[in-house]
Coordinates of C-alpha atoms and ligand atoms in Angstrom, one line a residue:
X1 CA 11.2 4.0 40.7
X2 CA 8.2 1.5 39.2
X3 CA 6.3 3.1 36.8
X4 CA 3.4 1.3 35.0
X5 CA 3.6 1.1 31.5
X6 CA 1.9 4.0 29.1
X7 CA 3.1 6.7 26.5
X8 CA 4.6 9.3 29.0
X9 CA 6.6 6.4 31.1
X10 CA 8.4 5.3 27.4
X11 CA 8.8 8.6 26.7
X12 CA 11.3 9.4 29.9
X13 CA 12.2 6.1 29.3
X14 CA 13.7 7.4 25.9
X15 CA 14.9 10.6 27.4
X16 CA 16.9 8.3 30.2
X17 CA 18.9 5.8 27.2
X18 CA 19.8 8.7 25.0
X19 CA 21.7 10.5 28.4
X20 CA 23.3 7.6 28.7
X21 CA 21.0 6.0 31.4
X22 CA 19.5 2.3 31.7
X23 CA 16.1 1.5 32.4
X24 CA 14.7 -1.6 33.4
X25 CA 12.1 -3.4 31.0
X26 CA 9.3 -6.2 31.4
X27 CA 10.1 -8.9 28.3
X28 CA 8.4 -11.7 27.5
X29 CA 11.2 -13.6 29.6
X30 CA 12.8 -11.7 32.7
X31 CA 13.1 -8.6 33.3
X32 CA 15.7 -6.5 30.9
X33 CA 18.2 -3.8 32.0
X34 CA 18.5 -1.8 29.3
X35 CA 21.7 0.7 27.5
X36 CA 22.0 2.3 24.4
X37 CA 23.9 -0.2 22.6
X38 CA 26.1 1.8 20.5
X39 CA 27.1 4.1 24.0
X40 CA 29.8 2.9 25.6
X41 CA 29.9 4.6 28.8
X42 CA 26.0 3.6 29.0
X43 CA 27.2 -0.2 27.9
X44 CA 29.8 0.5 30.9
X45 CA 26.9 1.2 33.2
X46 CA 25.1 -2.0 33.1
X47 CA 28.5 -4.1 33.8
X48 CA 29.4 -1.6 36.9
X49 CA 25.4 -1.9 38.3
X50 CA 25.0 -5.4 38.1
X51 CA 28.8 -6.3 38.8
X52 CA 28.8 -8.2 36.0
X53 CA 32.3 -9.5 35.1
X54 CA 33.5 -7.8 31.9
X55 CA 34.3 -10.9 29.8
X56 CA 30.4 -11.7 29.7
X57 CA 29.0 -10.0 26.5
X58 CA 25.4 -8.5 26.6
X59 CA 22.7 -9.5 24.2
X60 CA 21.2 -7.0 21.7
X61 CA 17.8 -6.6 21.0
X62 CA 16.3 -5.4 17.9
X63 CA 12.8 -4.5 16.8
X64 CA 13.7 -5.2 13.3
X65 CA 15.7 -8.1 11.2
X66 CA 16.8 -4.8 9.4
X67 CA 18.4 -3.1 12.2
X68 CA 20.4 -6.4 12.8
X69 CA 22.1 -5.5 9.0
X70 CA 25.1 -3.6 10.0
X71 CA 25.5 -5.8 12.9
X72 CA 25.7 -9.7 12.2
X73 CA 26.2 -12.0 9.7
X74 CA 22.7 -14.1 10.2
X75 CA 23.2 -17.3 7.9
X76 CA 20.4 -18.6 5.8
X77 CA 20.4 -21.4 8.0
X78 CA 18.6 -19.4 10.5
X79 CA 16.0 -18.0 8.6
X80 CA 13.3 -20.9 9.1
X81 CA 14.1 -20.4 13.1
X82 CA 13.8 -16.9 13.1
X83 CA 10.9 -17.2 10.6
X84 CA 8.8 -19.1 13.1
X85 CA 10.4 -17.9 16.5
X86 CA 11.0 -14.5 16.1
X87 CA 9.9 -12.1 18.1
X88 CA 10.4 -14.4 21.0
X89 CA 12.6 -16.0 23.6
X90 CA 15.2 -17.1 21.1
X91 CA 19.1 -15.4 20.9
X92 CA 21.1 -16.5 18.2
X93 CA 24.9 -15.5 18.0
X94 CA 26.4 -14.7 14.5
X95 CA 29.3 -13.6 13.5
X96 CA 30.1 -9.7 13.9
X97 CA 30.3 -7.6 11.1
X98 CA 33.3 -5.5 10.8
X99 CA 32.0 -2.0 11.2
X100 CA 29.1 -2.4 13.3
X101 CA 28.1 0.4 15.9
X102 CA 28.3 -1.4 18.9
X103 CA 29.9 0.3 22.2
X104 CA 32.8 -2.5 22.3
X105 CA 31.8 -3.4 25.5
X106 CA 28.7 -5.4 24.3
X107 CA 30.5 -8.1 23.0
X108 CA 33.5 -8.7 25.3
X109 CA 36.0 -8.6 22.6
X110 CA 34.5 -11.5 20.7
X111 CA 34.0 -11.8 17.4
X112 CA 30.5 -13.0 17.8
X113 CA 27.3 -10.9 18.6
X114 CA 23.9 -12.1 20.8
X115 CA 20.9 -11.1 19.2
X116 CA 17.6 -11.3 20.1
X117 CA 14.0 -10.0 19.1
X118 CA 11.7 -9.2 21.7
X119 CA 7.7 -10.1 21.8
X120 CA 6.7 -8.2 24.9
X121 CA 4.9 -4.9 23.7
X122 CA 6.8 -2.6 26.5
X123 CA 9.7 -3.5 25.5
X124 CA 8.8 -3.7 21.3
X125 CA 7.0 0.3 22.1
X126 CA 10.8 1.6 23.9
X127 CA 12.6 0.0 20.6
X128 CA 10.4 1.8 18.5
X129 CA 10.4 4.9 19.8
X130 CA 14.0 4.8 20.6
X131 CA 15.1 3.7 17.3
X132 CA 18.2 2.0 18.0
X133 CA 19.2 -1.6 19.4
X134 CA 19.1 -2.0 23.3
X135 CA 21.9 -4.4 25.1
X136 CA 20.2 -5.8 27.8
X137 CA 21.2 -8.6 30.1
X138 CA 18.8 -9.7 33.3
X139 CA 18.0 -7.1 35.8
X140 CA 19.4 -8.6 38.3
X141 CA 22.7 -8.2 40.5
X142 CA 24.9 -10.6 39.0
X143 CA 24.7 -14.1 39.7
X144 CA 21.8 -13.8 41.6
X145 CA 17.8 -14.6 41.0
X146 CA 16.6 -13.3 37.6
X147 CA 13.8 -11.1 38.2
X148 CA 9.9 -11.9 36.4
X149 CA 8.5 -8.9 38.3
X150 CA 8.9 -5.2 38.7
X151 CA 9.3 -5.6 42.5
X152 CA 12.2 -8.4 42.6
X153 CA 13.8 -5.6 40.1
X154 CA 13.6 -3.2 42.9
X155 CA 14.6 -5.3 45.4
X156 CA 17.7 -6.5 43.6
X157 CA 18.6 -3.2 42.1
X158 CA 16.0 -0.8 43.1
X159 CA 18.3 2.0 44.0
X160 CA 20.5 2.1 41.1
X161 CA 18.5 2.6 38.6
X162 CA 16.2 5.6 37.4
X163 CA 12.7 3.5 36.0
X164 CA 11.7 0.3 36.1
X165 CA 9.0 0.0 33.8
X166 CA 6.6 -2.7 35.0
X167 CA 4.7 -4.6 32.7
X168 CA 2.4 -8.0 33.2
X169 CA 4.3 -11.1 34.6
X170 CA 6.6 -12.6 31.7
X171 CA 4.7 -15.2 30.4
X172 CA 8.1 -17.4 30.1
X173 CA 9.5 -16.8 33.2
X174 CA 12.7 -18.2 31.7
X175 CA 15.7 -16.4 30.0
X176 CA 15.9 -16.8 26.2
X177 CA 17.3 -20.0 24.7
X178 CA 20.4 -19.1 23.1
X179 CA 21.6 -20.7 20.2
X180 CA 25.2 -20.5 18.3
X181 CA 25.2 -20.2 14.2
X182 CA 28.7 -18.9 14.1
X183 CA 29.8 -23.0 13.6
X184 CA 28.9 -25.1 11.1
X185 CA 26.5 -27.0 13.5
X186 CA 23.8 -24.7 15.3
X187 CA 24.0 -25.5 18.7
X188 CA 22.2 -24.7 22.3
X189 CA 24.4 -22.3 24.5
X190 CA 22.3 -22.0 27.1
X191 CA 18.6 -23.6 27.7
X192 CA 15.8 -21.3 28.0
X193 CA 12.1 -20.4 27.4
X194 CA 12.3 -22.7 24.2
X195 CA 13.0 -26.3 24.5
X196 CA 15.4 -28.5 22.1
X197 CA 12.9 -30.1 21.1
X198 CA 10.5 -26.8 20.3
X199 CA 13.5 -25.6 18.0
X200 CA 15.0 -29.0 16.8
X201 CA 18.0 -28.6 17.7
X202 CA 19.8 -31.0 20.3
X203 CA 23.4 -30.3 20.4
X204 CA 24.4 -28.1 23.4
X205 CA 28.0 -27.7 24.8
X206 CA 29.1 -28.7 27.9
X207 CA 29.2 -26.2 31.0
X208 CA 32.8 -26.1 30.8
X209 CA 33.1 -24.4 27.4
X210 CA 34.4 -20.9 28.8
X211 CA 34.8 -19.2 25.2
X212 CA 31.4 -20.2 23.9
X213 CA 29.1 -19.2 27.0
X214 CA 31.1 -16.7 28.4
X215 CA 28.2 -16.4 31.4
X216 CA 26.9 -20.0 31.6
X217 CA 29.5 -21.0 34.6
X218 CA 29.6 -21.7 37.9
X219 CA 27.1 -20.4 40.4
X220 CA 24.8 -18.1 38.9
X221 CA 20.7 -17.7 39.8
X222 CA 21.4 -18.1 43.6
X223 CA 19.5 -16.9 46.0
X224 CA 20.7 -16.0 49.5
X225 CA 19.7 -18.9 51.3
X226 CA 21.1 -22.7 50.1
X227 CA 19.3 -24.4 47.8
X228 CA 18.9 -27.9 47.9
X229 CA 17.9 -30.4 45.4
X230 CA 15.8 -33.4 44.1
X231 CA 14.3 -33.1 47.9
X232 CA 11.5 -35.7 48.4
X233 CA 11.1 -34.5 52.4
X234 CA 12.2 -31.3 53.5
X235 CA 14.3 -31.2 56.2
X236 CA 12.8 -28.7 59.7
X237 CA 13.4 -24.8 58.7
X238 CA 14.0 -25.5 55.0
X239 CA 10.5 -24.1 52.3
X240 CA 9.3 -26.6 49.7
X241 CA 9.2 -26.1 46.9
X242 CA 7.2 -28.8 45.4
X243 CA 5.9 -30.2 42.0
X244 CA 2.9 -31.8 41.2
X245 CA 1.0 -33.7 43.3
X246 CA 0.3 -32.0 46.6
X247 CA 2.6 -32.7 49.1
X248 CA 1.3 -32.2 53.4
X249 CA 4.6 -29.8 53.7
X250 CA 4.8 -28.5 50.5
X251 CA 5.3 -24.4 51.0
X252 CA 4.8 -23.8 47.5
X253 CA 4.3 -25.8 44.6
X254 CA 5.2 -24.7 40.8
X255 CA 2.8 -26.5 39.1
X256 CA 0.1 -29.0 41.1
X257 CA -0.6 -30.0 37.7
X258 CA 3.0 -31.0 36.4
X259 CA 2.7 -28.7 34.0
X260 CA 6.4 -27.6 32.7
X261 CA 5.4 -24.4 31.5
X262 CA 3.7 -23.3 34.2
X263 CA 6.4 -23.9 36.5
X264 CA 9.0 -22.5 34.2
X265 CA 6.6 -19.5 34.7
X266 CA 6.8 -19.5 38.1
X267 CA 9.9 -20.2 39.4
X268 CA 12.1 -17.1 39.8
X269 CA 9.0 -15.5 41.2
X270 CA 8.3 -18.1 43.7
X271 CA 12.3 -18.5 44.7
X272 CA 12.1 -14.7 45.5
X273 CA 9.2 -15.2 47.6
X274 CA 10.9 -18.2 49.7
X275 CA 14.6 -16.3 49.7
X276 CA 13.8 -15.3 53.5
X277 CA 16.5 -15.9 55.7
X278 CA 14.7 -15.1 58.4
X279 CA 12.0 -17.5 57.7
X280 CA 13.6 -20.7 56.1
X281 CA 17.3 -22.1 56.6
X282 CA 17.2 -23.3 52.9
X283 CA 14.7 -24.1 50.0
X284 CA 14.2 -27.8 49.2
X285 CA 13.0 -28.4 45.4
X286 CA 11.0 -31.4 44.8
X287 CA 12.6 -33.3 41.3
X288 CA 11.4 -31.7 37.9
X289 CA 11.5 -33.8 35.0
X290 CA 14.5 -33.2 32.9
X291 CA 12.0 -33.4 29.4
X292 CA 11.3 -30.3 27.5
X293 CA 11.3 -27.0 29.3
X294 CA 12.4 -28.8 32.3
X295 CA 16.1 -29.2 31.2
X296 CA 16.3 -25.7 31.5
X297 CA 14.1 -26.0 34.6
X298 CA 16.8 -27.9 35.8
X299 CA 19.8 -26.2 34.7
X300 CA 18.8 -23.0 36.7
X301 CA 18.4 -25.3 39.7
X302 CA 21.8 -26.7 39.3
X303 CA 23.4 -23.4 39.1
X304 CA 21.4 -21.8 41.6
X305 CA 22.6 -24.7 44.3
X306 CA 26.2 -24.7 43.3
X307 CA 28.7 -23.6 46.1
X308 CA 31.4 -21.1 45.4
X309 CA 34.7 -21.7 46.3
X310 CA 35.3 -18.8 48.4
X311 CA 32.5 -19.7 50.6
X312 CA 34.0 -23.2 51.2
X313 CA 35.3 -24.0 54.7
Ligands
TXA1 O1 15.7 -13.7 27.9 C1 16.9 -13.2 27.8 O2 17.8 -13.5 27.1 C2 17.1 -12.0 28.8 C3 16.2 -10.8 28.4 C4 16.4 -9.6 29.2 O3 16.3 -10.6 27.0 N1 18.5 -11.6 28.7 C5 19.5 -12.3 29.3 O4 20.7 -11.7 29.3 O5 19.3 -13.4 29.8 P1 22.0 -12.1 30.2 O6 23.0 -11.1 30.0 O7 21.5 -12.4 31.6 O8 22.4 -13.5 29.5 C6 23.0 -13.4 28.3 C7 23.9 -14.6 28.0 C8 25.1 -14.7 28.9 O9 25.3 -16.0 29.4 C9 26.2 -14.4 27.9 O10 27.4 -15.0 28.2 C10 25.6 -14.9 26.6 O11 24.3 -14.6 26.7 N2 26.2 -14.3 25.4 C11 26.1 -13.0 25.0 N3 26.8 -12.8 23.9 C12 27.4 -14.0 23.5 C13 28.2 -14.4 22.5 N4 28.6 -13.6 21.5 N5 28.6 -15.7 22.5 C14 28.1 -16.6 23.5 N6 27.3 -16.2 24.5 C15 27.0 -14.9 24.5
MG2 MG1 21.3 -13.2 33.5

């Protein structure tokens, strides 16, 4: 069920986590499907509704640097990030601490712990009035499109969960950049709403490192139809997704004014909206240029349009 956002929809919201339930939340990124993050069977919830794979741990979100005390080891280093980034679309992962209250499932039996501070004032309100740390990973079904409205929530997992709470469009439109401290070097995990260059930071690791991004393989963002990129002409039945400068077939276009951000900002919504089988054989993506934002621009692209194997001939 949507509900709009007010003080009787957080309330229920509240009632909902502390039975165990999840509840979808706008942020200032994607959507969030939210658990109790010290409830296990709640924790459990999330991995069995999204079919998540357990060995992906879940990021925890906080409303406070204090209520991150018991749970990592943040190192000074990451003080002037969080200083100026915080809340916002940054994750860093820290070392555990010992005897943190996390359901064990949050972390996937690593020794490291995702944290992140939300800006978006729904979800900074349920914190608050919960009182406890939320793990929440997209709301989406696994692998699939991440979701920037309440609607693509309910269309990917509608009937699964008891509230989504909808809030305005996430100003981002892109997951959180996630960056390691548990090493001596701070390094990107996964791109996101927050360029390289935004944070200064411009080591990354490589897609194949399966112990530090636990999440970041394969296919994942796909929608149901092929995607197909760095199209100049589309092919007949395939949308366009275009960039920049108009285009006479362009279906859609993420930004007629190359502006990165504003495409970033519109891209899961506008790949829900061309994800019609029974419109379009595939969706063609004009080139975005891999600068700032659009590395990670790109990096959803690339996953969304890679095959799995069991759906090779
Ligand atoms: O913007 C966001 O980060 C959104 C909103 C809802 O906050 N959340 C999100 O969660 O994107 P999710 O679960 O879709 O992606 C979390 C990523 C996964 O790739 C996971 O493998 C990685 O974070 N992750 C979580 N804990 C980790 C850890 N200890 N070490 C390395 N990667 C970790
Ligand atoms: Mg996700």
């Amino acid at each position: 069920m949507i509900d709009s956002a007010n003080i009787k929809t957080i309330e229920t919201a509240c009632t909902l986590l502390k039975e165990g339930n999840i509840v979808a939340l706008p942020t200032e990124t994607v959507y969030g499907l939210a658990a109790d993050a010290t409830n296990e069977s709640a924790v459990q919830r999330i991995f069995q509704i999204k079919g998540r794979p357990t060995f992906n741990p879940l990021i925890v979100h906080v409303l406070t640097i204090e209520q991150t005390a018991n749970i990592g080891e943040i190192p000074p280093s990451a003080m002037p990030l969080l200083e100026q980034f915080w809340p916002g679309p940054l994750t860093i992962v820290v070392p555990l601490k010992e005897n943190h209250p996390l359901a064990p499932s949050v972390t996937a039996g690593l020794k490291t712990i995702a944290l992140r501070m939300p800006a978006h004032p729904v979800f900074q309100e349920v914190l608050r009035a919960y009182g406890k740390p939320l793990a929440a990973p997209s709301a989406n079904a696994s692998n699939t499109l991440s979701c920037t409205r309440a609607e693509h929530v309910s269309k990917s997992l509608g009937n699964k969960i008891p509230l989504i709470i909808e809030g305005n469009v996430c100003d981002h439109g892109l997951e959180s950049t996630i960056v390691d401290f548990s090493t001596s070097t701070p390094t990107i995990l996964r791109h996101g709403a927050l360029s390289a260059e935004e944070l200064g930071i411009l080591t990354h690791t490589s897609n194949q490192d399966k112990i530090k991004a636990p999440g970041q393989l394969k296919r994942h963002y796909a929608p149901s139809i092929p995607l197909r990129l760095n199209v100049k002409t589309p092919r007949g039945g395939e949308a366009f997704l275009n960039f920049g400068t108009s285009h006479p077939q362009e279906t859609l276009n993420l930004s007629p004014a190359s502006d990165l951000k504003e495409a970033a900002q519109n891209l899961f919504q506008m790949l829900h909206q061309l994800d019609d089988p029974h419109q379009f054989t595939a969706i063609a993506v004009s080139p975005i240029p891999h600068e700032g934002i659009g590395v990670a621009i790109n990096d959803r692209l690339n996953r969304g349009a890679q095959i799995l194997e069991k759906d090779l001939p």
